[in-house]
Amino acid sequence: MSAGEKPKIGVFGAGWVGLVTGACFAELGHEVIVRDVLPERIAALESGRVPLHEPELPELLERNRERLTFTLEVDDAVSAPIMFVCVGTPPTYSGDADLSAVWTVVDQLPELEERAILVMKSTVPVGTGEKVRAALDARGLAHVGYVSNPEFLSEGSAVRDFMHPDRVVVGAFTEADGAAVTALYEPLETTVVQADVASAEMIKLAANAFLMTRISFINEIANVCEATGADVVKVAEGVGLDHRLGPHFLRAGIGWGGSCFPKDGVALKQLASNSGYHFQLLNAVIEVNELQKRRVVGKLAKHLGSLRGKTIALLGLAFKPNTNDMRDAPSLILAPRLLAEGAVVRGWDPVALEEAKQALRGVELSETLLEALTDADGAVIVTEWDELSGLLTSELRDAMRTPLIVDGRNLLDPGEARAAGFVYESIGRAAHDLDVLPETEEPETKLHQ
Ligand code: UDX
């Protein structure tokens, strides 16, 4: 590599983090080689198909085709002097992170002649860096550096998050390795937090846990609002304007899901308890989230009585909008809960129907909102897709057997919903969620009073 030339980058794992990381480094001018173990995934990428739904990613991959290579071979990926590990670290039954994919990458590294750096982007327990360092040293790979560089990419805006990060965290064992990784982010003009490896690992876990805490906090405030007559949306606005608190992650709803929060929350809880510490607050944060999803059932029953034989449409199945990711989506809890109550459950989602087929057994999947709502006794907004902002039409209202909406994301305006002839419930907006039939354009309903 000549002076001034950007180093080639290897990426292990062509999932969300790996593909976004690879595509963004290619956009920044690096030659990038992405390796995955799934032949169908590599074949798709080679033929220009993107195996996941992430805004801007297809365009980025297409624009940088010349600089991007996809491979199944470890030996191809290790031709790069800087190798990012972006493999999955799913939960095990014990709640600890499953690091087998991480260890496979480490164990498969060949005898590298040249100096290289392994950069950990996957979310791993604190202490993983120390262990990998020791394993590399034991294999005679002391010249392979190790750097922790956690990702803070939010699905649905991952490309933007990579290109405009709030900060980049670099935890290294040596100054030179830290500087080499820091240099990669120079074009992004962001704050780089340089730390020891353990602290870098903990920054990622703590940031996620804090975001989860904010959500569970506002959800509990929402529940108290329901009991006392306050409106959580107003409350969050008033609280969030305090510069010490800020407005983010104060949207009350049916709780978080996704590829990170559920598994990373439990992994941090177990990491603490494995070290003999009971992380009381985090336990409560997780439990609040579990209970929050189930409150939907009570809101439906409040109007419909027993749900046995009632048809309930779940609107939005992905864990959040702009993704087809169903990992730990609230719909995965709600569907079986409603089925257990004896309800007939339908599901609609603009992009995740294929994924839902595998994940939601016993649920009738609908291609259109009209199909999902026809003769339904109630609908639950599970994911705040843009498409659902247009839900308040007379066509959809009249198609429903009872025009009941439980808005699990506070997406719609209560006054507008009621004026459009729907019976409307949301989360923590007691001031608006009056248990009354709509005053205008009142349709015939069979609502349980
Ligand atoms: C998250 C972190 O934001 C990201 O930094 C980390 O790298 C991976 O995990 P992601 O899971 O993609 O990203 O989505 P995010 O937008 O953070 O939302 C997570 C969950 O919280 C979603 O289910 C969302 O609906 C929920 N949420 C978020 C709320 O219920 N209320 C809020 O105010 C914000």
Coordinates of C-alpha atoms and ligand atoms in Angstrom, one line a residue:
M1 CA 0.0 0.0 0.0
S2 CA 1.5 3.3 -1.0
A3 CA 1.4 6.4 1.1
G4 CA -2.0 8.1 0.9
E5 CA -3.7 5.1 -0.5
K6 CA -6.7 3.9 1.5
P7 CA -6.2 0.4 3.0
K8 CA -8.2 -2.5 1.7
I9 CA -10.9 -3.6 4.2
G10 CA -12.1 -7.1 4.9
V11 CA -15.5 -7.7 6.5
F12 CA -16.6 -11.0 8.1
G13 CA -20.4 -11.3 7.9
A14 CA -22.8 -10.0 5.3
G15 CA -25.6 -9.2 7.6
W16 CA -27.0 -5.7 8.5
V17 CA -23.8 -4.5 10.2
G18 CA -21.4 -6.1 7.7
L19 CA -23.1 -5.0 4.6
V20 CA -23.6 -1.4 5.8
T21 CA -20.0 -1.2 7.1
G22 CA -18.7 -2.7 3.8
A23 CA -20.8 -0.5 1.6
C24 CA -20.0 2.7 3.5
F25 CA -16.2 2.1 3.6
A26 CA -16.4 1.4 -0.2
E27 CA -18.3 4.8 -0.5
L28 CA -15.4 6.4 1.4
G29 CA -13.0 5.0 -1.3
H30 CA -11.7 1.7 0.2
E31 CA -11.6 -1.5 -1.7
V32 CA -13.7 -3.9 0.4
I33 CA -14.1 -7.6 0.5
V34 CA -17.1 -9.1 2.3
R35 CA -17.0 -12.7 3.4
D36 CA -20.0 -14.7 4.5
V37 CA -20.6 -18.4 5.1
L38 CA -24.0 -18.5 3.3
P39 CA -23.6 -19.4 -0.4
E40 CA -27.1 -18.1 -1.3
R41 CA -26.3 -14.8 0.4
I42 CA -23.0 -14.4 -1.5
A43 CA -24.7 -15.4 -4.7
A44 CA -27.5 -12.8 -4.2
L45 CA -25.0 -10.1 -3.5
E46 CA -22.8 -11.0 -6.5
S47 CA -25.8 -10.8 -8.8
G48 CA -26.8 -7.4 -7.4
R49 CA -29.6 -8.5 -5.1
V50 CA -29.6 -7.1 -1.5
P51 CA -30.9 -9.8 0.9
L52 CA -32.3 -7.3 3.4
H53 CA -34.5 -4.2 3.5
E54 CA -32.4 -1.2 4.5
P55 CA -32.9 2.3 2.9
E56 CA -30.0 3.6 0.8
L57 CA -28.1 0.3 1.0
P58 CA -29.0 -1.0 -2.5
E59 CA -28.0 2.3 -4.1
L60 CA -24.7 2.4 -2.1
L61 CA -23.8 -1.2 -3.1
E62 CA -24.7 -0.5 -6.7
R63 CA -22.7 2.7 -6.8
N64 CA -19.6 1.0 -5.4
R65 CA -19.8 -2.3 -7.2
E66 CA -16.3 -1.8 -8.6
R67 CA -14.8 -1.6 -5.1
L68 CA -16.8 -4.3 -3.5
T69 CA -16.2 -8.1 -3.7
F70 CA -18.2 -10.8 -2.0
T71 CA -16.7 -14.2 -1.2
L72 CA -17.1 -17.4 0.7
E73 CA -13.4 -17.8 1.2
V74 CA -11.6 -16.8 4.4
D75 CA -8.3 -16.5 2.6
D76 CA -9.8 -13.8 0.3
A77 CA -10.9 -11.7 3.2
V78 CA -7.6 -11.9 5.1
S79 CA -5.9 -10.3 2.1
A80 CA -7.0 -7.0 3.7
P81 CA -4.8 -5.4 6.4
I82 CA -7.8 -4.3 8.4
M83 CA -10.6 -6.9 9.0
F84 CA -13.9 -6.0 10.6
V85 CA -15.8 -8.8 12.4
C86 CA -19.5 -8.2 11.9
V87 CA -20.9 -11.6 12.7
G88 CA -24.0 -12.3 14.7
T89 CA -23.9 -12.7 18.5
P90 CA -27.3 -14.1 19.3
P91 CA -28.5 -15.1 22.8
T92 CA -28.0 -18.5 24.1
Y93 CA -30.5 -20.2 26.5
S94 CA -28.5 -18.9 29.4
G95 CA -28.9 -15.4 28.1
D96 CA -25.1 -15.0 27.5
A97 CA -24.1 -13.9 24.0
D98 CA -23.3 -16.8 21.7
L99 CA -19.8 -16.0 20.5
S100 CA -19.3 -19.1 18.3
A101 CA -19.3 -17.1 15.1
V102 CA -16.7 -14.7 16.5
W103 CA -14.5 -17.5 17.6
T104 CA -14.8 -19.2 14.2
V105 CA -13.4 -16.1 12.6
V106 CA -10.5 -16.0 15.0
D107 CA -9.8 -19.7 14.8
Q108 CA -10.0 -19.6 10.9
L109 CA -7.4 -16.9 10.6
P110 CA -4.5 -18.4 8.7
E111 CA -0.8 -17.9 9.5
L112 CA -0.7 -14.3 8.5
E113 CA 2.8 -13.1 7.4
E114 CA 1.9 -9.4 7.2
R115 CA 0.8 -7.2 10.1
A116 CA -3.0 -6.9 10.3
I117 CA -5.7 -5.7 12.6
L118 CA -8.9 -7.5 13.6
V119 CA -11.6 -5.0 14.4
M120 CA -14.6 -6.1 16.5
K121 CA -17.9 -4.5 15.4
S122 CA -20.1 -7.3 16.7
T123 CA -21.6 -6.6 20.1
V124 CA -19.7 -8.8 22.6
P125 CA -19.4 -9.1 26.4
V126 CA -16.8 -7.0 28.2
G127 CA -13.7 -9.1 28.4
T128 CA -14.0 -10.6 24.9
G129 CA -11.1 -8.5 23.5
E130 CA -8.8 -9.8 26.3
K131 CA -9.7 -13.4 25.4
V132 CA -9.3 -12.9 21.7
R133 CA -5.9 -11.1 22.3
A134 CA -4.7 -14.1 24.4
A135 CA -5.9 -16.6 21.7
L136 CA -4.1 -14.7 19.0
D137 CA -0.9 -14.5 21.0
A138 CA -1.1 -18.2 21.8
R139 CA -1.4 -19.0 18.1
G140 CA 1.7 -17.0 17.3
L141 CA -0.4 -14.1 15.8
A142 CA 1.0 -11.4 18.2
H143 CA 1.5 -9.2 15.1
V144 CA -2.3 -9.2 14.5
G145 CA -3.7 -6.3 16.3
Y146 CA -7.1 -6.2 18.0
V147 CA -9.4 -3.2 18.2
S148 CA -12.9 -2.8 19.6
N149 CA -15.0 -0.5 17.4
P150 CA -18.7 -1.1 18.3
E151 CA -21.5 -0.2 15.9
F152 CA -24.3 2.2 16.8
L153 CA -26.3 1.6 13.7
S154 CA -30.1 1.8 13.9
E155 CA -31.9 -0.3 11.4
G156 CA -33.8 1.8 8.9
S157 CA -31.3 4.6 9.1
A158 CA -28.1 2.5 9.3
V159 CA -26.4 4.1 6.3
R160 CA -27.0 7.6 7.6
D161 CA -25.9 6.6 11.1
F162 CA -22.6 5.2 9.7
M163 CA -21.9 8.3 7.6
H164 CA -23.0 10.8 10.3
P165 CA -22.1 9.2 13.6
D166 CA -22.6 10.9 16.9
R167 CA -19.2 9.5 17.8
V168 CA -16.9 6.6 16.9
V169 CA -15.6 4.5 19.7
V170 CA -12.1 2.9 19.3
G171 CA -10.7 0.7 22.1
A172 CA -7.2 -0.6 21.4
F173 CA -4.4 -2.5 23.1
T174 CA -1.8 -0.4 21.3
E175 CA -1.7 3.2 20.2
A176 CA -0.7 2.3 16.7
D177 CA -3.7 0.0 16.2
G178 CA -6.1 2.6 17.6
A179 CA -4.6 5.3 15.3
A180 CA -5.0 3.0 12.2
V181 CA -8.7 2.4 12.9
T182 CA -9.3 6.1 13.9
A183 CA -7.8 7.1 10.6
L184 CA -10.5 5.2 8.7
Y185 CA -13.1 7.5 10.1
E186 CA -11.3 10.7 9.3
P187 CA -13.5 11.7 6.4
L188 CA -16.6 11.6 8.6
E189 CA -15.3 14.4 10.9
T190 CA -16.8 13.0 14.0
T191 CA -15.7 12.8 17.7
V192 CA -13.6 9.7 18.3
V193 CA -13.7 8.3 21.8
Q194 CA -10.4 6.5 22.4
A195 CA -10.6 4.0 25.2
D196 CA -9.2 0.8 26.5
V197 CA -10.8 -2.3 25.0
A198 CA -13.0 -3.2 28.0
S199 CA -14.4 0.3 28.2
A200 CA -15.1 0.4 24.5
E201 CA -17.0 -2.9 24.9
M202 CA -18.9 -1.5 27.8
I203 CA -19.8 1.8 26.0
K204 CA -21.9 -0.2 23.5
L205 CA -23.7 -2.3 26.2
A206 CA -24.3 0.7 28.4
A207 CA -25.6 2.9 25.5
N208 CA -28.1 0.3 24.6
A209 CA -29.1 -0.3 28.2
F210 CA -29.7 3.4 28.7
L211 CA -31.8 3.7 25.6
M212 CA -33.9 0.7 26.8
T213 CA -34.2 2.3 30.2
R214 CA -35.6 5.5 28.7
I215 CA -38.2 3.6 26.8
S216 CA -39.3 1.5 29.7
F217 CA -39.3 4.6 31.9
I218 CA -41.6 6.5 29.5
N219 CA -43.8 3.4 29.1
E220 CA -44.3 3.2 32.9
I221 CA -45.1 6.9 32.9
A222 CA -47.6 6.2 30.2
N223 CA -49.2 3.5 32.3
V224 CA -49.5 5.9 35.2
C225 CA -50.9 8.6 32.8
E226 CA -53.6 6.1 31.9
A227 CA -54.5 5.6 35.5
T228 CA -54.4 9.3 36.3
G229 CA -55.8 11.1 33.3
A230 CA -52.6 12.6 31.9
D231 CA -51.3 12.5 28.3
V232 CA -47.9 10.9 27.9
V233 CA -47.2 12.6 24.6
K234 CA -47.5 16.0 26.2
V235 CA -45.5 14.7 29.2
A236 CA -42.7 13.5 27.0
E237 CA -42.6 16.8 25.2
G238 CA -42.4 18.7 28.5
V239 CA -39.8 16.4 29.9
G240 CA -37.7 16.2 26.7
L241 CA -37.2 19.9 26.5
D242 CA -35.1 19.9 29.6
H243 CA -31.6 20.0 28.1
R244 CA -30.3 17.6 30.7
L245 CA -32.8 15.0 29.5
G246 CA -33.3 15.5 25.8
P247 CA -36.3 14.4 23.6
H248 CA -35.0 11.1 22.2
F249 CA -36.3 7.6 23.1
L250 CA -39.3 9.0 25.0
R251 CA -41.9 7.6 22.6
A252 CA -44.3 5.5 24.7
G253 CA -45.7 2.4 23.0
I254 CA -45.8 -1.4 23.3
G255 CA -42.1 -1.7 24.0
W256 CA -38.9 -2.4 22.1
G257 CA -37.9 -5.3 20.0
G258 CA -35.2 -5.9 17.4
S259 CA -31.9 -7.5 16.8
C260 CA -30.0 -5.6 19.5
F261 CA -32.0 -4.4 22.5
P262 CA -33.5 -7.7 23.6
K263 CA -30.4 -9.7 23.3
D264 CA -27.9 -7.1 24.4
G265 CA -30.1 -6.2 27.4
V266 CA -30.1 -9.8 28.6
A267 CA -26.4 -10.2 27.8
L268 CA -25.5 -7.3 30.0
K269 CA -27.7 -8.5 32.8
Q270 CA -26.0 -12.0 32.6
L271 CA -22.6 -10.4 32.3
A272 CA -23.3 -8.6 35.5
S273 CA -24.7 -11.6 37.3
N274 CA -21.8 -13.9 36.0
S275 CA -19.6 -11.4 37.8
G276 CA -21.7 -11.7 41.0
Y277 CA -23.6 -8.4 40.6
H278 CA -27.4 -8.2 40.4
F279 CA -28.3 -5.5 38.0
Q280 CA -31.6 -4.6 39.6
L281 CA -32.5 -1.6 37.4
L282 CA -31.8 -3.5 34.1
N283 CA -33.9 -6.4 35.3
A284 CA -36.8 -4.1 35.9
V285 CA -36.3 -2.4 32.5
I286 CA -36.5 -5.7 30.8
E287 CA -39.6 -6.9 32.8
V288 CA -41.5 -3.6 32.1
N289 CA -40.9 -4.2 28.4
E290 CA -42.3 -7.7 28.6
L291 CA -45.4 -6.6 30.4
Q292 CA -46.0 -3.6 28.1
K293 CA -46.7 -5.7 25.0
R294 CA -49.3 -7.8 26.9
R295 CA -51.3 -4.7 27.9
V296 CA -52.6 -4.6 24.4
V297 CA -54.7 -7.7 25.1
G298 CA -56.4 -5.9 28.0
K299 CA -57.2 -2.9 25.8
L300 CA -58.8 -5.1 23.2
A301 CA -60.8 -7.0 25.9
K302 CA -62.0 -3.8 27.4
H303 CA -64.1 -3.2 24.3
L304 CA -64.6 -6.7 23.0
G305 CA -65.0 -8.8 26.1
S306 CA -63.7 -12.3 25.5
L307 CA -61.4 -12.5 22.5
R308 CA -62.5 -16.1 21.7
G309 CA -63.5 -16.2 18.1
K310 CA -62.8 -12.5 17.5
T311 CA -60.7 -11.5 14.5
I312 CA -57.8 -9.2 15.4
A313 CA -55.6 -7.6 12.7
L314 CA -52.0 -6.9 13.7
L315 CA -50.8 -4.0 11.5
G316 CA -47.1 -4.0 11.1
L317 CA -45.1 -7.1 11.9
A318 CA -41.4 -6.0 11.6
F319 CA -39.9 -4.8 14.9
K320 CA -39.9 -1.2 13.5
P321 CA -40.6 0.6 10.3
N322 CA -38.3 0.6 7.3
T323 CA -37.0 -2.9 7.9
N324 CA -38.1 -6.4 7.2
D325 CA -36.3 -7.6 10.4
M326 CA -38.7 -9.7 12.6
R327 CA -36.1 -10.5 15.3
D328 CA -37.8 -10.1 18.7
A329 CA -40.6 -8.1 17.1
P330 CA -43.5 -7.3 19.4
S331 CA -45.8 -9.1 16.9
L332 CA -44.0 -12.3 17.8
I333 CA -45.3 -12.0 21.4
L334 CA -48.7 -10.5 20.5
A335 CA -49.7 -13.1 17.9
P336 CA -49.4 -16.2 20.1
R337 CA -50.9 -14.2 23.1
L338 CA -54.0 -13.5 21.1
L339 CA -54.1 -17.0 19.6
A340 CA -54.0 -18.3 23.2
E341 CA -57.0 -16.1 24.0
G342 CA -58.8 -17.9 21.2
A343 CA -58.7 -15.0 18.7
V344 CA -58.3 -15.4 14.9
V345 CA -55.2 -13.4 14.2
R346 CA -54.4 -11.6 10.9
G347 CA -51.1 -9.9 10.0
W348 CA -50.2 -7.2 7.6
D349 CA -46.8 -5.6 6.8
P350 CA -45.6 -3.7 3.8
V351 CA -42.2 -5.5 3.6
A352 CA -41.9 -8.3 6.1
L353 CA -44.6 -10.8 4.9
E354 CA -42.1 -13.3 3.7
E355 CA -40.2 -13.3 7.0
A356 CA -43.6 -13.4 8.9
K357 CA -44.5 -16.6 7.1
Q358 CA -41.7 -18.4 8.9
A359 CA -42.0 -16.6 12.2
L360 CA -45.8 -16.3 12.8
R361 CA -47.4 -19.7 12.8
G362 CA -51.2 -19.7 12.9
V363 CA -51.5 -16.1 11.7
E364 CA -53.4 -15.3 8.4
L365 CA -51.2 -13.0 6.4
S366 CA -52.8 -10.3 4.3
E367 CA -51.3 -8.5 1.3
T368 CA -53.4 -5.4 1.8
L369 CA -54.8 -3.4 4.7
L370 CA -58.3 -3.8 3.4
E371 CA -57.9 -7.6 3.3
A372 CA -56.5 -7.6 6.9
L373 CA -59.3 -5.4 8.2
T374 CA -62.3 -6.9 6.4
D375 CA -64.7 -8.2 9.1
A376 CA -62.1 -7.7 11.8
D377 CA -63.3 -7.0 15.4
G378 CA -60.2 -5.0 16.2
A379 CA -56.9 -3.8 14.8
V380 CA -53.6 -3.2 16.6
I381 CA -51.0 -0.8 15.3
V382 CA -47.9 -2.8 16.2
T383 CA -45.4 -1.0 13.9
E384 CA -45.6 2.7 13.0
W385 CA -45.3 2.2 9.2
D386 CA -46.1 5.4 7.2
E387 CA -48.8 3.5 5.3
L388 CA -50.8 3.3 8.5
S389 CA -51.1 7.1 8.8
G390 CA -53.7 6.7 6.0
L391 CA -55.8 4.2 8.1
L392 CA -58.6 6.5 8.9
T393 CA -60.7 6.1 5.8
S394 CA -64.4 5.3 5.7
E395 CA -63.6 2.3 3.4
L396 CA -61.5 0.6 6.0
R397 CA -63.8 1.6 8.9
D398 CA -66.8 0.2 7.1
A399 CA -64.9 -3.0 6.2
M400 CA -64.3 -3.8 9.9
R401 CA -67.0 -5.6 11.9
T402 CA -66.2 -3.2 14.8
P403 CA -64.0 -0.2 14.0
L404 CA -61.7 -0.6 17.0
I405 CA -58.1 0.5 16.8
V406 CA -55.6 -0.1 19.5
D407 CA -52.7 2.2 18.5
G408 CA -49.6 0.6 20.1
R409 CA -47.4 3.4 18.8
N410 CA -49.5 6.5 19.3
L411 CA -49.3 7.0 15.6
L412 CA -52.7 8.5 15.0
D413 CA -54.4 11.6 16.4
P414 CA -57.1 10.5 18.9
G415 CA -59.4 13.3 17.9
E416 CA -59.1 12.5 14.2
A417 CA -59.5 8.8 14.7
R418 CA -62.7 9.4 16.7
A419 CA -64.0 11.9 14.2
A420 CA -63.5 9.3 11.5
G421 CA -65.8 6.9 13.3
F422 CA -63.3 4.7 15.0
V423 CA -63.2 3.6 18.6
Y424 CA -59.7 4.4 19.5
E425 CA -57.3 3.4 22.3
S426 CA -53.6 4.3 22.5
I427 CA -50.8 4.2 25.0
G428 CA -50.8 6.6 27.9
R429 CA -53.1 9.2 26.5
A430 CA -55.9 8.8 29.0
A431 CA -57.0 12.4 28.4
H432 CA -57.9 11.4 24.9
D433 CA -58.7 7.7 25.2
L434 CA -62.1 8.0 26.6
D435 CA -64.1 4.8 26.7
V436 CA -67.0 6.2 24.6
L437 CA -68.4 5.6 21.2
P438 CA -67.5 8.2 18.6
E439 CA -69.8 11.2 18.5
T440 CA -69.7 11.8 14.7
E441 CA -70.5 9.4 11.9
E442 CA -71.2 6.7 14.4
P443 CA -71.1 3.4 12.7
E444 CA -73.1 0.4 13.9
T445 CA -70.8 -1.4 16.2
K446 CA -71.1 -4.5 18.4
L447 CA -68.8 -3.1 21.0
H448 CA -68.9 -4.5 24.4
Q449 CA -69.7 -1.6 26.8
Ligands
UDX1 C1 -30.7 -0.1 18.3 C2 -29.7 1.1 18.7 O1 -30.4 2.3 18.5 C3 -28.5 1.0 17.9 O2 -27.6 2.0 18.4 C4 -27.8 -0.3 18.2 O3 -26.6 -0.4 17.4 C5 -28.8 -1.5 17.8 O4 -30.0 -1.3 18.5 P1 -32.4 -0.6 16.4 O5 -32.7 -1.9 17.2 O6 -32.2 -0.8 14.9 O7 -31.1 0.1 17.0 O8 -33.6 0.4 16.5 P2 -34.0 1.6 17.4 O9 -34.5 2.7 16.5 O10 -33.0 2.0 18.4 O11 -35.3 1.0 18.1 C6 -35.3 -0.1 19.0 C7 -36.7 -0.4 19.5 O12 -37.1 0.6 20.4 C8 -37.8 -0.5 18.4 O13 -38.6 -1.6 18.7 C9 -38.5 0.8 18.6 O14 -39.9 0.7 18.2 C10 -38.4 1.0 20.1 N1 -38.5 2.4 20.5 C11 -37.5 3.3 20.2 C12 -39.6 2.8 21.4 O15 -40.4 2.0 21.7 N2 -39.6 4.1 21.8 C13 -38.7 5.1 21.4 O16 -38.8 6.2 21.9 C14 -37.6 4.7 20.6

